[in-house]
Every structure is written in C-alpha cells, then in structure tokens.
Amino acid sequence: MNITRRRGITGLIGAALAAAFALTGCSSTAPPQKTSTAGDGASLLPAAEGHTSYPLALESPFGRTVLKKRPERIAAVVPNAIDTELLLSLGVKPVLSSSLVSEGGYLGEHGAGDIETYEFVMGEEVPVEAIAASHPDLIVAVGWTNGLGGVKLADYYDRLATIAPVVTSPDPSSQLLLPWQDSIRVLGEALDLADAAKGVVDDNERYFATVRKKHPEFEGLTATWAIYYGAANGLQYLSRPDSAPETFLGELGFAKNPNARQFAQDASVSDELLSKTDADVLLLGQSAAASEAEMRELTGRGLFKSLGAVSSGHFVQLSPKTDDGGDLLWAITSGGPIGNKWAAEHLVPLIADAL
C-alpha cells in the first residue's frame, strides 16, 4: 500500500517471481513460538524519530485505511516473511509472522525465534483469525505481491482491514517483489523510523561497495542465477530483469545479462531456451525438490555442458543447504538486507574461486 506523503520511492520492481517462490515447496513444521514481550508496546520497536505525522493515510488499489497514531503491535503477514526481516532490521519485533521466517536459517540470531508465528503452507488459506488474535494495531504486507505463495492479497485485504490498518507494497499488483530498499522506506515512514530505514539502506550500500572493491574481477561480467526444481517443475531463470536476484548480482559488481530479457514474462527454461541461461558466470541452485540423480542428469547433458560458463569452469552449483544449515537459494531469491549480506558472505568466495 502506498503511503501518502511518501517520498523517494522509486517504484522499481525487484525480487523473485511469485510462481518461483511457490515452487520452493517449503513450509515450517515447527510449533508456534511466543514472543516474551507481547503486550509491552514500548519494547517492541525503537523510539519514534518525530518525522511522521499521524493520522497517516495508507493507500492501495484495494482500499484505504488510516493509521491514527504510531503503532505498537505489528503483525507481519506476508507468506515468505520478507516483511518480518525488514522489521527486524529496523529493530522492530512483530507480534506475528509467517512460519516461513525460519526458512532461510539466518534470522535466528536477529530474534526471529522469539516471534509468534502462524503456520503457512503454499497455496493454502492465510489464517485471518490468527492474525486477529495477535491484536495488531498495524498489519504489514509490504512484500506481498500478486499471487505470492499461491495466495493473493486482494482476496484478504478487506478482512485484514477490519482488524487493523494495512500497509502494503508500493506495487501490490505486480508479480515481482519490489526491491526491499523501496519497501523498507515505506515501513520507515509508517513506523516513524525513516532515519533507521535510511540507515539500513546506507549500511547495505557500504557493505557491497566493500565487496566490489575486494573483487574487481566481477565488474562488467554477466551472471545468471537459476534454480533447478527437479523433473516435475524444471529449471527456472530467476535473475530476470529488475528482479531481486538481478539486483543482488549487480550489487556484487556484475553487469545486467542481456539474455535475461528472454525470461521477462516466464522464468521456465525449456531445452530450446537453455542456451539463453549462459553468462560469464552461471550460478545454479539445487532445490530440495530436486534429487541428486535429477541434478546429475541435468548437469551431465551435452546441452548443459556446452554452455560457455560451464565449459570454461565459471560454474557454481549450490546445494539446498549450506554447511551451517542456511538456505542460500532462499536468501538470494527472497532475502532482504540481512539475507543478502549472509548470502554474499557464503557466495562471493565460491564465485571468486570459479573465476
């Protein structure tokens, strides 16, 4: 939802296609965990900065709600929990999150394990009753784009708006998530934490500037980020134009891959399009849905071996989990400021070794 008086939002679209997100087939089976600070609004978010004026109108294509005062109890309801990651990066602890907050494996040290969660399963109903039971005074859905996780915000907005004001993505009609930098600015204004939001963005820019300085060999090269989901769902090209993976690769120093335009409307890679996945560097993730035998079959094919990145040795294959139990595939495709840094720490040495 657009916030009136919102300044500096570019409206550029990034992050992964909703269909690709659905193909992860992941859901948490851990029992809900309770936040120890529920009911103590002052401890759930930092002090106000004094920049935002309330009442604040929250506009979206689905309707308009009004935030009468600064919120204290915030429910982060986006299926892939990107909004929860953004809140945590601002020092805000939501009173509710999707269970997928644990999927990447890198948010635990940032307090994710202390948040009460609702159980989300791809394509199933979002439990509005559980959201209402968390007694929020703001519902955050900044990362919820059209069809994310197999569900549409348009189908839930009216019911959510009867519970609390709702702040959504600057472009909730898109099938691509907006860059988290845009979303965190929206959150910063809604929560009167605009300076904190700018600080997160600036810190991210400094971090990746350091990465680029340390690895000038990446500059100007093209790269492809793809995930293989097994025989059933195939190979997906995820570094599509203006996507989060493309933005992430750009932050590492890579140039935009002109081949990405081939997948602007459809991420699926057929045999006829396999050559279009080529780049100076090919990063191929193995989904948990793909067996080792299926992965060997894909990478052992002559068509695949003939790709320039593969034949030159500039090919990095990523398993479903890192040695420490994290999920690089999730962090690159669905991550925010915390996940992107974590992904870079793991991925950059692998790319450097391959070049």
PDB file of C-alpha atoms in Angstrom, residues 22 69 100 139 188 216 221 228 286 339:
ATOM      1  CA  ALA A  22       5.724 -21.179  -4.800  1.00  0.00           C
ATOM      2  CA  LYS A  69      -1.340   7.033  15.808  1.00  0.00           C
ATOM      3  CA  LEU A 100       8.478 -19.203   6.846  1.00  0.00           C
ATOM      4  CA  ILE A 139      -0.774  -5.094   9.599  1.00  0.00           C
ATOM      5  CA  GLY A 188      10.142   3.660   7.891  1.00  0.00           C
ATOM      6  CA  PRO A 216      37.167  -6.043  -9.054  1.00  0.00           C
ATOM      7  CA  LEU A 221      30.908  -9.710 -16.202  1.00  0.00           C
ATOM      8  CA  TYR A 228      16.519 -26.473 -10.647  1.00  0.00           C
ATOM      9  CA  GLN A 286      19.519 -27.201  -6.390  1.00  0.00           C
ATOM     10  CA  GLY A 339      19.677 -12.330   3.973  1.00  0.00           C
TER      11      GLY A 339
END
